[in-house]
PDB file of C-alpha atoms in Angstrom:
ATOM      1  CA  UNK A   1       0.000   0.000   0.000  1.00  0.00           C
ATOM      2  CA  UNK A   2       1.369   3.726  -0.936  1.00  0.00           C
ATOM      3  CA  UNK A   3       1.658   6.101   2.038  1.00  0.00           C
ATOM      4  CA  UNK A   4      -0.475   7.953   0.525  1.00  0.00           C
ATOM      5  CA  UNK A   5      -3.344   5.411   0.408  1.00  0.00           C
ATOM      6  CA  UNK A   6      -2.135   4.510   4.113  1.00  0.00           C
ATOM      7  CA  UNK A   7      -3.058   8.190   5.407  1.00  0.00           C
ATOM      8  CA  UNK A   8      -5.980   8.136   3.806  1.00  0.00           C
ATOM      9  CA  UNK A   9      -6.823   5.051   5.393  1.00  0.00           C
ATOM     10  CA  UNK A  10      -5.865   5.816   8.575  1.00  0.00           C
ATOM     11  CA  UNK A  11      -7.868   9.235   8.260  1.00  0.00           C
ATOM     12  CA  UNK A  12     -11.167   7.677   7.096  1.00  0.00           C
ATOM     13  CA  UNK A  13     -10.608   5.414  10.994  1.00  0.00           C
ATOM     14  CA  UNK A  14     -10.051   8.283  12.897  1.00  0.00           C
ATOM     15  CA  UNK A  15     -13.126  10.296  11.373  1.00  0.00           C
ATOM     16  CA  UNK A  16     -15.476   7.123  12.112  1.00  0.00           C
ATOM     17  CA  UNK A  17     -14.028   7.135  15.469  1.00  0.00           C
ATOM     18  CA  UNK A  18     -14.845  10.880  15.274  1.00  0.00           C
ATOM     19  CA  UNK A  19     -18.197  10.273  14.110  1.00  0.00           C
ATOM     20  CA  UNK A  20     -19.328   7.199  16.584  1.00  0.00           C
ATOM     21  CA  UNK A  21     -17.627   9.041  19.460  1.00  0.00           C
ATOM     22  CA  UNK A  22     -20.740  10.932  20.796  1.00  0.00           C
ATOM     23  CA  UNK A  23     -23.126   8.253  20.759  1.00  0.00           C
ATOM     24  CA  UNK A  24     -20.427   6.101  22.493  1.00  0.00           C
ATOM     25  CA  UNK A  25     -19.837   8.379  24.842  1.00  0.00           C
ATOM     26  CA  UNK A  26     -23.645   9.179  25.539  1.00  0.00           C
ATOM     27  CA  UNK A  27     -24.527   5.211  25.853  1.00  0.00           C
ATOM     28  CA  UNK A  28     -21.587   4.426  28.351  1.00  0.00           C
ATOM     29  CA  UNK A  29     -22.719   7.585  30.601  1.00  0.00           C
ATOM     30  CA  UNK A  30     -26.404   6.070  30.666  1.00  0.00           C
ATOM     31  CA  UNK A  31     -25.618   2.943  31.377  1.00  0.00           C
ATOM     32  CA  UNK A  32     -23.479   4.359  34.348  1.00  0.00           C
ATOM     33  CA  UNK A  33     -25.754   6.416  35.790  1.00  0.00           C
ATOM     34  CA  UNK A  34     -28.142   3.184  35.445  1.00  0.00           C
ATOM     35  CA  UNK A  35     -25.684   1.333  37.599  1.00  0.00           C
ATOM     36  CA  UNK A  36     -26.862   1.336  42.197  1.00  0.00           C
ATOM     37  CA  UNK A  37     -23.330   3.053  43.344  1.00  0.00           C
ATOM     38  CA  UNK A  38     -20.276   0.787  42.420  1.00  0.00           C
ATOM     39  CA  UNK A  39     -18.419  -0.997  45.103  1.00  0.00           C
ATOM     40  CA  UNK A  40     -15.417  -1.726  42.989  1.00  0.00           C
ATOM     41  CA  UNK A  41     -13.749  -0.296  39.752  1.00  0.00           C
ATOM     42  CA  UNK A  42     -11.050  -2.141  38.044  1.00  0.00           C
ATOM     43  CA  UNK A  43      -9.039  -0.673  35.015  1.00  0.00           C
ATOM     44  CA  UNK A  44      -7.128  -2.592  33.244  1.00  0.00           C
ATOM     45  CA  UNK A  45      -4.518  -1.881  30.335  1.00  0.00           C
ATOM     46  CA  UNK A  46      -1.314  -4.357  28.711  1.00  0.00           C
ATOM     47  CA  UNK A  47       1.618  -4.082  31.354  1.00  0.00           C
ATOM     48  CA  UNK A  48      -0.294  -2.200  34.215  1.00  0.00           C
ATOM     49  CA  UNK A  49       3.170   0.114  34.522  1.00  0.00           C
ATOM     50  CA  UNK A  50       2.480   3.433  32.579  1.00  0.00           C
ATOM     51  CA  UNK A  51      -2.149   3.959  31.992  1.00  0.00           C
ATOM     52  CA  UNK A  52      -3.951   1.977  34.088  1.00  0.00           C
ATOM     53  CA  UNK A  53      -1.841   2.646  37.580  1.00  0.00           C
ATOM     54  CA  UNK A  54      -1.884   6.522  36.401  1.00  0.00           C
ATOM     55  CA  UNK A  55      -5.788   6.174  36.557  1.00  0.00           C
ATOM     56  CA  UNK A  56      -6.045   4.443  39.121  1.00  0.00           C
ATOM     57  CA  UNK A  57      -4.633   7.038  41.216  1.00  0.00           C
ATOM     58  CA  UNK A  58      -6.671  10.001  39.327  1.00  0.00           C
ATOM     59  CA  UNK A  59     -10.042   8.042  39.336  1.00  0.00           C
ATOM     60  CA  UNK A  60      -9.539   7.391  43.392  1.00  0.00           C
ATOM     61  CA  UNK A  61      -9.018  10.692  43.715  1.00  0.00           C
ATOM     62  CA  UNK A  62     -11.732  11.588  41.540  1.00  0.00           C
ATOM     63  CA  UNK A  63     -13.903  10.067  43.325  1.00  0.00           C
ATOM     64  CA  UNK A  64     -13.213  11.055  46.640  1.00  0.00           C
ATOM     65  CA  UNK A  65     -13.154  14.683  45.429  1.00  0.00           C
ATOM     66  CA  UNK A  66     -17.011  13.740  44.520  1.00  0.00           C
ATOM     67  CA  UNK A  67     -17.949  11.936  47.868  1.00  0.00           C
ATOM     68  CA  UNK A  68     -17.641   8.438  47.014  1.00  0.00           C
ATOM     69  CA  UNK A  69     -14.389   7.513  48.921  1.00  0.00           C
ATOM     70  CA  UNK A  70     -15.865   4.141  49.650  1.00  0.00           C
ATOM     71  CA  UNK A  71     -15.491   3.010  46.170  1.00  0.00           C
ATOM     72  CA  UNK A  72     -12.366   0.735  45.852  1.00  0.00           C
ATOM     73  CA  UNK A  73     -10.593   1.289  42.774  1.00  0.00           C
ATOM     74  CA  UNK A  74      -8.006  -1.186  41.397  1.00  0.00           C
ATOM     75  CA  UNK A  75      -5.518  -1.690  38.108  1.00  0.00           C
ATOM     76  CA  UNK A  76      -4.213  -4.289  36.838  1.00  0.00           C
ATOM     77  CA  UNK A  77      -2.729  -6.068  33.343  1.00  0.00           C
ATOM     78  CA  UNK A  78      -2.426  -8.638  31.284  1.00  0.00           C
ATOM     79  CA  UNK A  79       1.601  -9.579  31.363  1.00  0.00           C
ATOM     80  CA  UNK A  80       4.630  -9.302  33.542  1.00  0.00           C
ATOM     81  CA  UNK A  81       3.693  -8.611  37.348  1.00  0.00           C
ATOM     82  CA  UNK A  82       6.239  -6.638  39.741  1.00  0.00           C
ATOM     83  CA  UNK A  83       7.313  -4.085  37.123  1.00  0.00           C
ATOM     84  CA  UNK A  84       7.934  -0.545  38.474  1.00  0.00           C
ATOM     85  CA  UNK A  85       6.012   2.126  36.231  1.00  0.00           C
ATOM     86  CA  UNK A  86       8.938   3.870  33.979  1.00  0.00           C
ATOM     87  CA  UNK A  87      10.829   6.823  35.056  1.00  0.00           C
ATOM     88  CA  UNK A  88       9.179   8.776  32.532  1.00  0.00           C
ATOM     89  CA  UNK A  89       5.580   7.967  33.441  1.00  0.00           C
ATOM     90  CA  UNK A  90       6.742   8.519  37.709  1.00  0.00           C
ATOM     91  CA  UNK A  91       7.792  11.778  36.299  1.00  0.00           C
ATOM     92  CA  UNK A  92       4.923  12.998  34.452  1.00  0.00           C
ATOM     93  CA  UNK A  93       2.252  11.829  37.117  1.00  0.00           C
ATOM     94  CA  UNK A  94       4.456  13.475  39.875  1.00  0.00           C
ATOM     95  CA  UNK A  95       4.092  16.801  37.577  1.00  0.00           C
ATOM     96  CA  UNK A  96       0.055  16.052  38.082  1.00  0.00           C
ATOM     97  CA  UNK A  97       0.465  15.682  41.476  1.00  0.00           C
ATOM     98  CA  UNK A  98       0.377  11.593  41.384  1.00  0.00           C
ATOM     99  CA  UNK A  99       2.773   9.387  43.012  1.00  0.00           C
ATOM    100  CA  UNK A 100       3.396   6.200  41.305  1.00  0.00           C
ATOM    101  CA  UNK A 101       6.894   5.633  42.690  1.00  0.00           C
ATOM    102  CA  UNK A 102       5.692   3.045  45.123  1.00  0.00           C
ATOM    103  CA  UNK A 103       3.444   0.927  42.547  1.00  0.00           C
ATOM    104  CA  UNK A 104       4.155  -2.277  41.086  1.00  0.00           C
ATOM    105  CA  UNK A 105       2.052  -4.177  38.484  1.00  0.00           C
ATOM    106  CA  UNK A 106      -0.030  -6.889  38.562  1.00  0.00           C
ATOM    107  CA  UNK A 107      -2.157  -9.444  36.558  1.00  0.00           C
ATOM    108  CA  UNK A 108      -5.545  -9.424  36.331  1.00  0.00           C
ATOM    109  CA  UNK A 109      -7.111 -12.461  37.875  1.00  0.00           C
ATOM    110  CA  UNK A 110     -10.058 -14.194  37.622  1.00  0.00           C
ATOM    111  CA  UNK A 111     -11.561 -12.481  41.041  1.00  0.00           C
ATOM    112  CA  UNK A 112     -10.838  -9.449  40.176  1.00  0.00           C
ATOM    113  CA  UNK A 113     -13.017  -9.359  37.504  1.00  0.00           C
ATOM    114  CA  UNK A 114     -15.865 -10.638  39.028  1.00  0.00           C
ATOM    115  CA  UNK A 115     -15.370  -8.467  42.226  1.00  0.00           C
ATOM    116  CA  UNK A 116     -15.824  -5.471  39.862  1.00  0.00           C
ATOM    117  CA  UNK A 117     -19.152  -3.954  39.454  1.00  0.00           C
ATOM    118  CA  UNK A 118     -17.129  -1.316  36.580  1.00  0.00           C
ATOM    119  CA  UNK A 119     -14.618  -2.126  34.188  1.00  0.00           C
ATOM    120  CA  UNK A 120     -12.875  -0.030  32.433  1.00  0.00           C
ATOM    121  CA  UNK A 121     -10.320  -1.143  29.809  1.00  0.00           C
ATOM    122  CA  UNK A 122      -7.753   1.208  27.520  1.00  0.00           C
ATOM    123  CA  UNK A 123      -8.544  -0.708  23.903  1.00  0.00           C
ATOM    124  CA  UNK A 124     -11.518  -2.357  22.557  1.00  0.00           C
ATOM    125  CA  UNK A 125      -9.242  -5.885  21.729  1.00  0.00           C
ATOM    126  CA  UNK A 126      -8.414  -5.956  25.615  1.00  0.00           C
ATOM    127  CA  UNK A 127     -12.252  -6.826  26.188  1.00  0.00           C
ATOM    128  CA  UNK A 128     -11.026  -9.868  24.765  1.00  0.00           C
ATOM    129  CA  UNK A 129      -8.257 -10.461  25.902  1.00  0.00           C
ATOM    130  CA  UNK A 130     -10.130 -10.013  29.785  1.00  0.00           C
ATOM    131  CA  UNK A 131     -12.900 -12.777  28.792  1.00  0.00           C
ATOM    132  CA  UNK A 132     -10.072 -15.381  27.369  1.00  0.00           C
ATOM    133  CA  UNK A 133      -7.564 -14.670  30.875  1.00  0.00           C
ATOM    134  CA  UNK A 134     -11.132 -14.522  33.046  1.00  0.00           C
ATOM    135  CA  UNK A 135     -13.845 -15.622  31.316  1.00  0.00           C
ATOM    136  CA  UNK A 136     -17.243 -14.058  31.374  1.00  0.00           C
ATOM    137  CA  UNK A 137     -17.611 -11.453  34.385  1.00  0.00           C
ATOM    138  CA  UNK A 138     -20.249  -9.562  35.548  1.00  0.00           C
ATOM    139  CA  UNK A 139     -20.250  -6.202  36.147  1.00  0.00           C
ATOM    140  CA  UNK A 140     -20.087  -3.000  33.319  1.00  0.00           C
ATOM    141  CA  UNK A 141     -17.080  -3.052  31.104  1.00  0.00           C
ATOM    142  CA  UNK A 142     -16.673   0.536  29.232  1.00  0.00           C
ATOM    143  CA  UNK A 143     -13.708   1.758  27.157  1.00  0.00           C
ATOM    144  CA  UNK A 144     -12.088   4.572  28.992  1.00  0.00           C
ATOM    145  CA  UNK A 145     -11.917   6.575  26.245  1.00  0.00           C
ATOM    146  CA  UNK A 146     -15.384   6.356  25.480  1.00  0.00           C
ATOM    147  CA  UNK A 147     -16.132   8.774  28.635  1.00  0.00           C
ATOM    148  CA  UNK A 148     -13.863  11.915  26.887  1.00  0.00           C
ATOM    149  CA  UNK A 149     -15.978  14.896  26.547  1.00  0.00           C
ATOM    150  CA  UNK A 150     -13.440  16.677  24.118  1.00  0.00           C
ATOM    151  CA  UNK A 151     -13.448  15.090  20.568  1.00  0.00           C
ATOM    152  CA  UNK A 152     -11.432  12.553  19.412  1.00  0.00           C
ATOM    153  CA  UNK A 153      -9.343  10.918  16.984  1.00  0.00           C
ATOM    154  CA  UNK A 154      -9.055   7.422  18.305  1.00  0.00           C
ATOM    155  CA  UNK A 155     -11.078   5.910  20.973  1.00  0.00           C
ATOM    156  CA  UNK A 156      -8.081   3.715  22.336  1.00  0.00           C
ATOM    157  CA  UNK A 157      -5.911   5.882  25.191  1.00  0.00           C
ATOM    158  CA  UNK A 158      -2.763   5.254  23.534  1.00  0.00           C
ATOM    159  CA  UNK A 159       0.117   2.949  25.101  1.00  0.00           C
ATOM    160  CA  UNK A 160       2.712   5.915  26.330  1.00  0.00           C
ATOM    161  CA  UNK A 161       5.199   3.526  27.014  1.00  0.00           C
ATOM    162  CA  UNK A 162       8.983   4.048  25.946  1.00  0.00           C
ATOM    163  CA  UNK A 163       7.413   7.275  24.408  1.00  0.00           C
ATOM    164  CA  UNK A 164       8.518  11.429  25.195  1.00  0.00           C
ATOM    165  CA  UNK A 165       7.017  13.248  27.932  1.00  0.00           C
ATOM    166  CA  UNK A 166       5.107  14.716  25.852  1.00  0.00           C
ATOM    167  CA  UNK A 167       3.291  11.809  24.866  1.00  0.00           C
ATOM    168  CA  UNK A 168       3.125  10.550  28.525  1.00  0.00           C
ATOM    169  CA  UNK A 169       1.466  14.314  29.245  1.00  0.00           C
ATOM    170  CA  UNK A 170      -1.276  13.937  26.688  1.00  0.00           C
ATOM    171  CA  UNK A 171      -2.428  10.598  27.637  1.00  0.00           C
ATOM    172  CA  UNK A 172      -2.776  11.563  31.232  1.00  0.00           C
ATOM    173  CA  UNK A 173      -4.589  14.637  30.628  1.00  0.00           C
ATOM    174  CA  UNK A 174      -7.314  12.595  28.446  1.00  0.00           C
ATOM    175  CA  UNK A 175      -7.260   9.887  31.598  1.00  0.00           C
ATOM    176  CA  UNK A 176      -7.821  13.053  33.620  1.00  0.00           C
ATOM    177  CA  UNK A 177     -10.754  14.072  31.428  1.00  0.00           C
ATOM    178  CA  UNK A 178     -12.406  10.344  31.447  1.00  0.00           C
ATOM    179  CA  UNK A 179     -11.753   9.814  35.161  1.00  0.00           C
ATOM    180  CA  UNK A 180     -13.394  13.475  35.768  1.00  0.00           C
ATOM    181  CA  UNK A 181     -16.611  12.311  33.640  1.00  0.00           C
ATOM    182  CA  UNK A 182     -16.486   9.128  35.579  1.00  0.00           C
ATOM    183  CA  UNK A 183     -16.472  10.365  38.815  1.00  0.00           C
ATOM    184  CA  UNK A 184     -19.460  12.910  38.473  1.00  0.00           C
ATOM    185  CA  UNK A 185     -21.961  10.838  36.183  1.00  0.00           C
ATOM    186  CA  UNK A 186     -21.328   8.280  39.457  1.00  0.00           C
ATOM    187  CA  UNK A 187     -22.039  10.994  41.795  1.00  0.00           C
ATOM    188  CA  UNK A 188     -24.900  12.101  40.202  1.00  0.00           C
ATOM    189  CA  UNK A 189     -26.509   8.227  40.528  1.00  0.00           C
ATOM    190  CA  UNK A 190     -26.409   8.390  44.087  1.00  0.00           C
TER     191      UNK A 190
END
């Protein structure tokens, strides 16, 4: 395929993505604020090291922010447990006032998912990836991104890792904006 054909590929993607992103977004807020008040949120992404920990921390905080402090909010991944997150991810979360020095990853396990009553993944593929490590699980399952209420080009939060800080910055300020969304459409169902 010519790059040219390739951009225009990729282009015609992004402005479905841009298109569906609304309705998306819309369907995963009602089905939210459809939800009795969540026990237990677990967000999941590949390594658990650079997205999911990062929202972990924002979405707990989030949510405390909004009153729900009793809502236990875990992360977790799919390979490789006991990883630090990178110095460059430690670095930009510290710049948003999160400390991930202390965290190490984990693997998502079979009780975690069904412990959840929200689940919140990075990528569409990794709701596959959950039901082949897990199996079926109750609870919601939502794309993060879906929850964004600035437009979009992609609905996957892009993998930061072994990226620029620059990169790093921009997927944590769209986490921000989806763990913001998150944390008042659940305080509004109260």
């Amino acid at each position: 395929m010519t790059g040219w054909l390739r951009r225009l590929a990729r282009e015609s993607i992004r402005g479905g993505e841009r298109l569906l992103h609304t309705g998306r977004r819309r369907r995963a807020l009602r089905e939210l604020a459809a939800l009795p008040a969540p026990r237990s949120i677990l967000i999941i992404c590949l390594g658990n090291i650079c997205r999911s920990p990062y929202a972990e921390h924002r979405l707990t905080e989030e949510l405390s922010r909004t009153g729900l402090d009793e809502v236990r909010v875990v992360s977790a991944g799919f390979i490789l447990p006991g990883r630090p997150s990178p110095q460059a991810a430690r670095r930009v979360a510290a710049r948003r006032g999160l400390d991930l020095e202390n965290h190490r990853s984990q693997v998502v396990t079979p009780a975690m998912a069904r412990e959840a009553d929200v689940t919140l993944v990075m990528a569409p593929p990794q709701f596959r990836q959950l039901r082949q490590v897990v199996g079926e699980h109750g609870g919601l399952s939502i794309v993060l991104g879906d929850l964004d209420p600035a437009p979009i080009d992609r609905r996957t939060i892009v993998d930061p890792y072994d990226q620029s800080d620059d990169v790093f910055e921009a997927v944590y300020e769209r986490i921000d904006r989806c763990c913001r969304s998150l944390a008042e459409v659940l305080s509004c169902a109260e």
